[in-house]
Coordinates of N, CA, C and O and ligand atoms in Angstrom, one line a residue:
V1 N 59.1 110.5 89.8 CA 59.4 110.5 91.3 C 58.9 109.4 91.8 O 57.6 109.3 92.4
P2 N 59.3 108.0 91.7 CA 58.8 106.6 92.5 C 59.1 106.6 93.9 O 59.9 107.1 94.4
T3 N 58.0 106.6 94.6 CA 58.1 106.3 96.0 C 57.1 105.1 96.5 O 56.0 104.9 96.0
M4 N 57.1 105.0 98.1 CA 56.5 103.9 98.6 C 55.6 104.9 99.5 O 55.2 104.0 100.8
G5 N 55.6 106.1 99.3 CA 55.0 106.9 100.6 C 55.6 107.0 101.5 O 56.9 107.0 102.0
S6 N 54.9 107.7 102.5 CA 55.6 108.1 103.8 C 56.4 109.1 103.7 O 57.7 108.7 104.0
L7 N 56.3 110.2 102.9 CA 57.2 110.9 102.6 C 57.7 111.8 103.4 O 57.3 112.4 104.6
H8 N 59.1 112.2 103.4 CA 59.8 113.0 104.2 C 60.6 114.3 103.1 O 60.4 114.2 102.1
K9 N 61.8 114.7 103.9 CA 62.7 115.6 103.5 C 63.3 115.2 102.1 O 63.8 115.8 101.3
G10 N 63.6 114.1 102.4 CA 64.6 113.3 101.3 C 63.4 113.2 99.9 O 64.1 113.7 98.9
H11 N 62.2 113.0 100.0 CA 61.5 113.0 98.9 C 60.9 114.4 98.5 O 61.0 114.7 97.4
E12 N 61.1 115.1 99.3 CA 60.8 116.7 98.9 C 62.0 117.2 98.0 O 61.6 117.8 96.9
E13 N 63.1 116.4 98.2 CA 64.1 117.2 97.4 C 64.0 116.4 95.9 O 64.3 116.8 95.0
L14 N 63.7 115.0 96.0 CA 63.3 114.6 94.7 C 62.4 115.2 94.0 O 62.5 115.4 92.6
I15 N 60.9 115.9 94.5 CA 60.1 116.6 93.9 C 60.7 118.0 93.2 O 60.5 118.0 92.0
K16 N 61.1 118.4 94.2 CA 62.1 119.7 93.8 C 62.7 119.9 92.8 O 62.8 120.6 91.9
R17 N 63.7 119.0 92.8 CA 64.3 118.4 91.4 C 63.7 118.4 90.5 O 64.0 119.0 89.3
A18 N 62.8 117.3 90.4 CA 61.9 117.1 89.4 C 61.1 118.7 88.7 O 61.1 118.9 87.7
R19 N 60.8 119.4 89.6 CA 60.1 120.4 89.3 C 60.8 121.4 88.7 O 60.5 122.0 87.7
L20 N 62.3 121.4 89.1 CA 63.4 122.2 88.3 C 63.5 121.9 87.1 O 63.8 122.7 86.1
M21 N 63.4 120.7 86.9 CA 63.9 120.1 85.5 C 62.3 119.8 84.4 O 63.0 119.6 83.0
C22 N 61.6 119.3 84.7 CA 60.3 119.0 84.1 C 59.2 119.9 84.3 O 58.9 120.6 84.8
K23 N 58.5 119.6 83.1 CA 57.1 120.6 82.8 C 56.0 119.9 83.5 O 55.2 121.0 84.2
T24 N 56.1 118.7 83.8 CA 55.0 118.2 84.0 C 55.8 116.9 85.4 O 56.7 116.2 84.9
V25 N 55.4 117.1 86.7 CA 55.8 116.3 87.7 C 54.8 115.0 88.2 O 54.0 115.7 88.6
A26 N 55.3 114.0 88.1 CA 54.2 112.8 88.5 C 54.8 112.5 89.8 O 56.3 112.0 89.4
V27 N 54.2 112.0 90.7 CA 54.9 111.4 92.0 C 54.0 110.0 92.1 O 52.8 110.1 92.0
S28 N 54.6 109.0 92.2 CA 53.9 107.6 92.6 C 53.9 107.2 94.0 O 55.1 107.4 94.4
I29 N 52.8 106.8 94.2 CA 53.0 106.1 95.9 C 52.4 104.7 95.7 O 51.3 104.7 95.6
F30 N 53.4 103.8 96.0 CA 53.1 102.4 96.0 C 53.8 101.6 96.6 O 55.1 101.6 96.5
V31 N 53.6 101.0 97.7 CA 53.9 100.0 98.5 C 54.1 98.9 97.9 O 53.1 97.8 98.0
N32 N 55.6 98.8 97.4 CA 55.5 97.6 96.5 C 55.6 96.4 97.1 O 56.7 95.7 97.6
P33 N 54.3 95.2 97.0 CA 54.8 93.8 98.3 C 56.1 93.0 97.5 O 56.8 92.4 98.3
T34 N 56.4 92.8 96.3 CA 57.4 92.2 95.7 C 58.8 92.6 96.1 O 59.8 91.7 96.1
Q35 N 59.0 93.8 97.0 CA 60.1 94.0 97.1 C 60.7 93.6 98.8 O 61.6 93.8 99.4
F36 N 59.5 93.2 99.0 CA 59.4 92.7 100.6 C 59.8 91.0 100.6 O 58.7 90.5 100.1
A37 N 60.7 90.6 101.5 CA 60.5 89.3 101.8 C 59.4 88.9 102.8 O 59.1 89.7 103.5
P38 N 59.2 87.3 102.7 CA 58.2 86.9 103.7 C 58.4 87.3 105.1 O 57.3 87.8 105.6
N39 N 59.7 87.5 105.7 CA 60.1 87.5 107.0 C 60.2 89.1 107.1 O 60.4 89.5 108.2
E40 N 60.2 90.1 106.1 CA 60.0 91.6 106.2 C 58.2 91.8 106.2 O 57.6 91.5 105.7
D41 N 58.2 92.7 107.3 CA 56.9 93.0 107.4 C 56.4 94.0 106.6 O 56.1 95.3 107.1
L42 N 55.6 93.8 105.5 CA 54.9 94.7 104.5 C 53.9 95.2 105.2 O 53.9 96.7 105.0
N43 N 53.0 95.0 106.2 CA 51.8 95.4 106.8 C 52.4 96.4 107.8 O 51.2 97.3 107.9
S44 N 53.4 96.6 108.3 CA 53.6 97.5 109.2 C 54.5 98.8 108.6 O 55.1 99.3 109.3
Y45 N 54.5 98.6 107.2 CA 55.4 99.5 106.4 C 54.7 101.1 106.6 O 53.2 100.9 106.6
P46 N 54.9 102.0 107.0 CA 54.4 103.1 107.7 C 53.6 104.0 106.0 O 53.9 103.7 105.0
R47 N 52.3 103.9 106.4 CA 51.1 104.7 105.3 C 50.9 106.0 106.0 O 50.0 105.7 106.9
N48 N 50.8 107.1 105.0 CA 50.0 108.1 105.6 C 49.8 109.2 104.6 O 50.5 110.0 103.7
F49 N 48.5 108.4 103.9 CA 48.2 109.3 102.8 C 48.0 110.6 102.3 O 48.7 111.4 101.3
V50 N 47.4 111.4 103.6 CA 46.8 112.6 103.5 C 48.3 113.3 103.6 O 48.3 114.6 103.0
N51 N 49.3 112.8 104.3 CA 50.2 113.6 104.6 C 51.3 113.7 103.4 O 51.7 114.8 102.8
D52 N 51.4 112.5 102.9 CA 51.7 112.7 101.4 C 51.5 113.3 100.6 O 52.3 114.0 99.8
R53 N 49.9 113.4 100.3 CA 49.4 114.2 99.3 C 49.5 115.6 99.5 O 50.1 116.4 98.6
N54 N 49.5 115.7 100.8 CA 50.0 117.6 101.0 C 51.5 117.7 100.9 O 51.7 118.9 100.3
L55 N 52.3 116.8 101.1 CA 53.7 117.3 100.4 C 54.2 117.2 98.9 O 54.6 118.3 98.7
C56 N 53.2 116.4 98.4 CA 53.3 116.6 96.9 C 52.7 117.9 96.4 O 53.7 118.4 95.8
I57 N 51.6 118.2 97.2 CA 51.1 119.4 96.6 C 52.0 120.7 97.0 O 52.4 121.5 95.8
D58 N 52.6 120.7 98.2 CA 53.3 121.8 98.6 C 54.5 122.0 97.9 O 55.2 123.0 97.7
N59 N 54.7 120.9 97.2 CA 56.3 121.2 96.2 C 55.8 121.1 94.9 O 57.2 120.7 94.2
G60 N 55.1 120.9 95.0 CA 54.7 121.5 93.3 C 54.4 120.2 92.4 O 54.5 120.5 90.9
A61 N 54.0 119.0 92.7 CA 53.8 117.8 92.0 C 52.4 118.1 91.3 O 51.9 118.7 91.7
D62 N 52.4 117.7 89.8 CA 51.3 117.9 89.0 C 50.5 116.9 89.3 O 49.0 117.0 89.2
I63 N 51.2 115.5 89.2 CA 50.1 114.3 89.1 C 50.6 113.5 90.3 O 51.8 113.2 90.6
L64 N 49.6 112.8 91.1 CA 50.1 112.0 91.9 C 49.6 110.3 91.7 O 48.0 110.6 91.4
F65 N 49.9 109.4 91.4 CA 49.4 108.1 91.1 C 49.5 107.2 92.2 O 50.8 106.7 92.8
Y66 N 48.7 106.6 92.7 CA 48.5 106.1 93.7 C 47.7 104.7 93.6 O 46.3 104.6 93.6
P67 N 48.3 103.5 92.5 CA 47.4 102.9 92.2 C 47.2 101.8 93.3 O 47.7 101.3 93.9
P68 N 45.7 101.3 93.0 CA 45.5 99.9 93.8 C 46.3 98.8 93.3 O 47.0 98.4 92.3
I69 N 46.4 98.1 94.4 CA 47.3 96.6 94.2 C 47.0 96.0 92.9 O 47.9 95.7 92.2
E70 N 45.4 95.6 92.8 CA 45.2 94.7 91.8 C 45.5 95.4 90.5 O 45.7 94.7 89.4
E71 N 45.7 96.6 90.2 CA 46.2 97.4 89.1 C 47.6 97.2 88.6 O 47.9 96.8 87.4
I72 N 48.2 97.1 89.4 CA 49.7 96.7 89.6 C 50.1 95.1 89.4 O 50.8 94.7 88.5
Y73 N 49.4 94.4 90.2 CA 49.7 93.0 90.2 C 48.3 92.2 89.8 O 48.0 91.7 91.0
P74 N 47.6 91.9 88.8 CA 46.6 91.5 88.9 C 47.0 89.9 89.2 O 48.0 89.5 88.9
D75 N 45.7 89.0 89.6 CA 45.9 87.8 89.9 C 47.0 86.7 88.8 O 47.5 86.1 89.2
N76 N 46.8 87.2 87.6 CA 47.6 86.2 86.5 C 49.0 86.9 86.2 O 49.5 86.7 85.1
F77 N 49.3 87.8 87.1 CA 50.9 88.5 86.6 C 51.9 87.3 86.9 O 52.2 87.0 87.6
S78 N 52.8 87.5 85.8 CA 53.9 86.4 86.0 C 55.1 86.9 85.1 O 55.9 86.1 84.9
T79 N 55.5 88.1 85.0 CA 56.8 88.4 84.2 C 57.5 89.4 85.7 O 57.2 90.1 86.6
T80 N 58.7 89.2 85.6 CA 59.5 89.9 86.4 C 60.8 90.3 85.5 O 61.3 90.3 84.5
V81 N 61.5 91.7 85.9 CA 62.7 92.3 85.5 C 63.6 91.8 86.7 O 63.5 92.6 87.6
K82 N 64.7 91.4 86.1 CA 66.0 91.1 87.1 C 67.4 91.8 86.5 O 67.7 91.2 85.3
V83 N 68.0 92.4 87.3 CA 69.6 92.7 87.0 C 70.5 91.8 87.8 O 70.0 91.9 88.9
N84 N 71.0 91.2 87.0 CA 72.0 89.9 87.3 C 73.2 90.9 88.1 O 73.8 92.0 88.0
K85 N 74.2 90.1 88.9 CA 75.3 90.2 89.3 C 75.4 91.8 90.5 O 75.8 91.4 91.3
L86 N 74.9 92.7 89.7 CA 75.0 93.9 90.7 C 73.9 93.7 92.1 O 74.3 94.3 92.8
T87 N 73.1 92.9 91.9 CA 71.9 92.6 92.8 C 72.4 91.4 93.8 O 71.7 91.1 94.4
E88 N 73.5 90.7 93.4 CA 73.8 89.6 94.3 C 75.0 89.7 95.2 O 75.2 89.0 96.1
V89 N 75.2 91.1 95.3 CA 76.4 91.8 96.6 C 75.6 92.5 97.2 O 74.3 93.2 97.0
L90 N 76.4 93.3 98.6 CA 75.9 94.2 99.5 C 74.4 93.6 99.8 O 74.1 92.7 100.5
E91 N 73.4 94.8 99.7 CA 72.2 94.5 100.2 C 71.7 93.2 99.9 O 70.9 92.5 100.7
G92 N 71.8 93.0 98.5 CA 71.4 91.6 97.7 C 71.7 90.1 98.2 O 71.0 89.6 98.1
K93 N 72.8 90.3 99.3 CA 73.2 89.2 99.8 C 72.1 88.5 101.0 O 71.9 87.6 101.0
S94 N 71.6 89.9 101.6 CA 70.7 89.5 102.5 C 69.4 89.7 102.1 O 68.6 89.1 103.1
R95 N 69.1 90.0 101.4 CA 68.0 90.3 100.8 C 67.6 89.8 99.4 O 67.7 90.6 98.3
P96 N 67.6 88.5 98.9 CA 67.9 88.0 97.3 C 66.8 88.3 96.7 O 67.4 88.3 95.3
S97 N 65.5 88.7 97.3 CA 64.5 88.7 96.1 C 64.4 90.4 95.9 O 63.5 90.8 95.4
H98 N 64.7 90.9 96.6 CA 64.3 92.5 97.2 C 64.7 93.1 95.8 O 63.5 93.9 95.0
F99 N 65.8 93.3 95.2 CA 66.1 94.1 93.9 C 65.4 93.9 92.6 O 65.0 94.6 91.8
E100 N 64.8 92.4 92.4 CA 63.9 92.0 91.5 C 62.8 92.7 91.7 O 62.1 92.8 90.8
G101 N 62.4 92.5 92.9 CA 60.9 93.1 93.2 C 61.1 94.8 93.1 O 60.2 95.6 92.4
V102 N 62.1 95.4 93.0 CA 62.5 96.7 92.7 C 62.2 97.3 91.1 O 61.4 98.0 90.8
T103 N 63.0 96.5 90.5 CA 63.5 96.5 89.2 C 61.6 96.2 88.3 O 61.6 96.8 87.3
T104 N 61.3 95.1 88.9 CA 60.0 95.2 88.6 C 59.0 96.1 88.3 O 58.4 96.7 87.4
I105 N 58.7 96.8 89.7 CA 58.0 97.9 89.9 C 58.4 98.9 89.4 O 57.6 100.0 88.4
V106 N 59.6 99.0 89.1 CA 60.0 100.6 88.6 C 60.0 100.5 86.8 O 59.4 101.3 86.5
A107 N 60.2 99.3 86.6 CA 59.7 98.9 84.8 C 58.5 99.0 84.8 O 58.5 99.9 83.8
K108 N 57.4 98.7 85.5 CA 56.4 98.8 85.5 C 55.9 100.1 85.5 O 55.1 100.9 84.7
L109 N 56.0 101.0 86.6 CA 55.9 102.5 86.4 C 56.3 103.2 85.4 O 55.8 104.1 84.8
F110 N 57.6 103.0 84.9 CA 58.4 103.7 83.9 C 57.0 103.3 82.4 O 57.0 104.2 81.6
M111 N 56.6 102.2 82.3 CA 56.0 101.9 81.2 C 54.7 102.8 81.1 O 54.1 103.0 80.2
M112 N 54.1 102.6 82.3 CA 52.6 103.4 82.8 C 52.9 104.9 82.7 O 51.9 105.6 81.9
I113 N 54.3 105.4 83.1 CA 54.1 106.7 83.0 C 54.9 107.3 82.1 O 54.7 108.7 81.5
M114 N 55.8 106.5 81.4 CA 56.7 106.7 80.4 C 57.4 108.2 80.6 O 57.2 109.4 79.7
P115 N 58.0 108.5 81.7 CA 58.5 110.1 82.0 C 60.0 110.1 81.2 O 60.5 108.9 80.5
D116 N 60.4 111.3 80.8 CA 61.7 111.4 80.4 C 63.0 111.1 81.4 O 63.8 110.7 81.1
F117 N 62.3 111.9 82.6 CA 63.2 111.8 83.7 C 62.7 111.0 85.1 O 61.5 110.9 85.0
A118 N 63.4 110.0 86.0 CA 63.2 109.8 86.7 C 64.2 110.0 88.0 O 65.6 110.0 87.6
F119 N 63.7 110.3 89.2 CA 64.5 110.8 90.4 C 64.5 109.9 91.4 O 63.8 109.1 91.9
F120 N 65.6 109.4 91.7 CA 66.1 108.5 92.7 C 67.3 109.0 93.7 O 68.3 109.6 93.4
G121 N 66.9 108.9 95.0 CA 67.8 109.3 96.2 C 69.3 108.4 96.0 O 69.4 107.3 95.9
K122 N 70.4 109.3 96.3 CA 71.7 108.6 96.4 C 72.1 107.8 97.4 O 73.0 107.2 97.7
K123 N 70.8 108.0 98.6 CA 70.9 107.2 99.6 C 70.9 105.8 99.6 O 71.8 105.0 100.3
D124 N 70.0 105.4 98.6 CA 69.9 103.9 98.4 C 70.9 103.7 97.0 O 70.3 103.6 95.9
A125 N 72.2 103.7 97.1 CA 73.1 103.8 96.3 C 73.1 102.4 95.5 O 73.1 102.5 94.3
Q126 N 72.8 101.3 96.0 CA 72.9 100.3 95.2 C 71.5 100.0 94.4 O 71.5 99.8 93.2
Q127 N 70.5 100.4 94.9 CA 69.1 100.9 94.3 C 69.6 101.4 92.6 O 68.8 101.3 91.8
L128 N 70.1 102.6 93.1 CA 70.5 103.8 92.2 C 71.2 103.0 90.7 O 70.8 103.3 89.9
I129 N 71.8 102.5 91.5 CA 73.0 101.7 90.4 C 72.2 100.7 89.8 O 72.5 100.6 88.1
V130 N 71.5 100.0 90.1 CA 70.8 98.7 89.6 C 69.4 99.1 88.9 O 69.6 98.9 87.7
I131 N 69.2 100.2 89.0 CA 68.1 100.8 88.0 C 68.7 101.6 86.8 O 68.2 101.6 86.0
Q132 N 69.9 102.2 87.0 CA 70.5 103.0 85.8 C 70.9 101.7 84.8 O 70.6 102.0 83.8
K133 N 71.4 100.6 85.4 CA 71.6 99.3 84.5 C 70.7 98.9 83.9 O 70.8 98.4 82.8
M134 N 69.6 98.8 84.5 CA 68.1 98.1 83.8 C 67.9 99.1 82.7 O 67.5 98.6 81.6
T135 N 68.0 100.4 82.7 CA 67.7 101.2 81.8 C 68.4 101.1 80.7 O 67.9 101.4 79.6
D136 N 69.8 101.1 81.1 CA 70.8 100.9 79.9 C 70.7 99.7 79.6 O 70.5 99.6 78.4
D137 N 70.5 98.4 80.0 CA 70.6 97.2 79.4 C 69.1 97.3 78.6 O 69.3 96.4 77.4
L138 N 68.2 97.7 78.9 CA 67.0 97.8 78.5 C 66.5 98.8 77.4 O 65.4 98.8 76.7
N139 N 67.5 99.5 77.2 CA 67.5 100.7 76.3 C 66.2 101.5 76.8 O 65.5 101.9 75.6
M140 N 65.8 101.5 77.8 CA 64.5 102.7 78.3 C 65.2 104.1 78.0 O 66.0 104.6 78.5
P141 N 64.4 104.4 77.1 CA 64.6 106.4 77.1 C 64.2 106.9 78.1 O 63.5 108.1 78.0
I142 N 64.9 106.9 79.4 CA 64.6 107.6 80.4 C 65.9 108.1 81.1 O 67.0 107.1 81.4
S143 N 66.1 109.1 81.2 CA 67.5 109.6 82.2 C 67.1 109.8 83.6 O 66.3 110.0 84.0
I144 N 68.1 108.6 84.3 CA 68.0 108.8 85.8 C 69.0 109.6 86.2 O 70.0 109.8 86.1
I145 N 68.0 110.6 87.2 CA 68.5 111.8 87.8 C 68.9 110.9 89.2 O 67.9 111.0 90.2
P146 N 70.3 111.2 89.9 CA 70.5 110.9 91.4 C 70.3 112.0 92.0 O 70.8 113.4 91.6
V147 N 69.6 112.0 93.1 CA 69.3 113.2 94.1 C 70.1 113.1 95.4 O 70.2 111.9 95.9
E148 N 70.9 114.1 95.7 CA 71.8 113.8 96.9 C 71.0 113.8 98.2 O 69.5 113.8 98.3
T149 N 71.4 113.4 99.2 CA 70.9 112.6 100.3 C 70.6 113.6 101.3 O 71.4 114.5 101.2
V150 N 69.5 113.8 102.1 CA 69.1 114.8 102.8 C 69.3 114.5 104.3 O 68.8 113.3 104.5
R151 N 70.4 115.4 105.1 CA 70.7 114.8 106.5 C 70.3 115.7 107.3 O 70.3 116.9 107.3
K152 N 70.0 115.1 108.6 CA 69.7 115.8 109.7 C 71.0 116.5 110.3 O 72.1 116.1 110.0
P153 N 70.9 117.5 111.2 CA 72.0 117.7 111.7 C 72.7 116.9 112.4 O 74.1 117.2 112.4
N154 N 72.2 116.0 113.1 CA 72.9 114.8 113.5 C 73.8 113.9 112.7 O 74.2 113.0 113.0
G155 N 73.7 113.9 111.2 CA 74.4 113.7 110.4 C 73.3 112.1 109.6 O 73.7 111.7 108.5
R156 N 72.4 112.0 110.5 CA 71.6 110.5 109.9 C 70.6 110.9 108.8 O 70.6 112.2 108.8
S157 N 70.5 110.4 107.8 CA 69.5 110.7 106.7 C 68.4 110.9 107.1 O 68.0 110.2 108.1
E158 N 67.2 111.3 106.3 CA 66.2 111.8 106.4 C 65.3 110.3 105.9 O 65.6 109.9 104.8
E159 N 65.1 109.4 107.1 CA 64.3 108.1 106.5 C 63.4 107.6 107.5 O 63.6 108.1 108.9
H160 N 61.9 107.3 107.4 CA 61.3 106.8 108.5 C 61.9 106.1 109.2 O 62.2 105.0 108.6
T161 N 61.8 105.7 110.7 CA 62.7 104.8 111.2 C 62.0 103.6 111.2 O 62.9 102.4 111.6
S162 N 60.9 103.4 110.7 CA 60.4 102.0 110.7 C 60.6 101.1 109.7 O 60.0 100.1 109.4
E163 N 61.2 101.9 108.8 CA 61.5 101.2 107.6 C 62.4 99.8 107.8 O 63.0 100.0 109.0
L164 N 62.6 98.6 106.9 CA 63.2 97.5 107.3 C 64.4 97.9 108.3 O 65.2 98.3 107.9
Q165 N 64.1 97.1 109.3 CA 65.6 97.1 110.3 C 66.8 97.0 109.8 O 67.9 97.3 110.2
S166 N 67.1 96.0 108.8 CA 68.0 95.7 108.3 C 68.8 96.7 107.3 O 70.2 96.6 107.0
H167 N 68.0 97.8 107.1 CA 68.7 99.0 106.4 C 69.5 99.6 107.4 O 69.5 99.7 108.3
Ligands
PAF201 O1 63.0 103.6 97.2 C1 61.9 103.5 96.9 O2 61.1 103.6 97.4 C2 61.5 101.9 96.3 O3 62.6 101.1 96.3 C3 60.9 102.5 94.9 C4 62.1 102.9 94.0 C5 59.8 103.8 95.0 C6 60.1 100.7 94.3 O4 59.2 100.5 94.8

């Protein structure tokens, strides 16, 4: 279950689904700088490790992967993974480098963890489709599992309000 932390009920749903399907459940927390544009505030992205760790434990995760930035992007890092076409429309129009950052980090997490299944919320519909395309195109032996959006009684999805205002 790849995440950027600041976990909420939507993430709980991902972890619960993983718990039902998998012998070992790994959750990653990494606020990925490459999916933020220079005008988007990476530093104000919410971070709450203690809360996140407790939520992972409470929902039965076995492994919490919380790498430091140098481990993911060392100084000489120079490779990206880009899905064309699908990333040029919708959110990709206003955030032209966003999905390349997402697919690069997700590909790296997949290679590091080598999961059989990976869980993504349907809320980020374009992200889900782009990741599915990446795994298909690159023959990654990983099943992408879409998970339903968790909604509050007022119909809004569960997400932290300070996430990029463009969402
Ligand atoms: O959806 C997210 O939280 C992020 O885009 C992801 C998939 C963890 C990649 O950083």
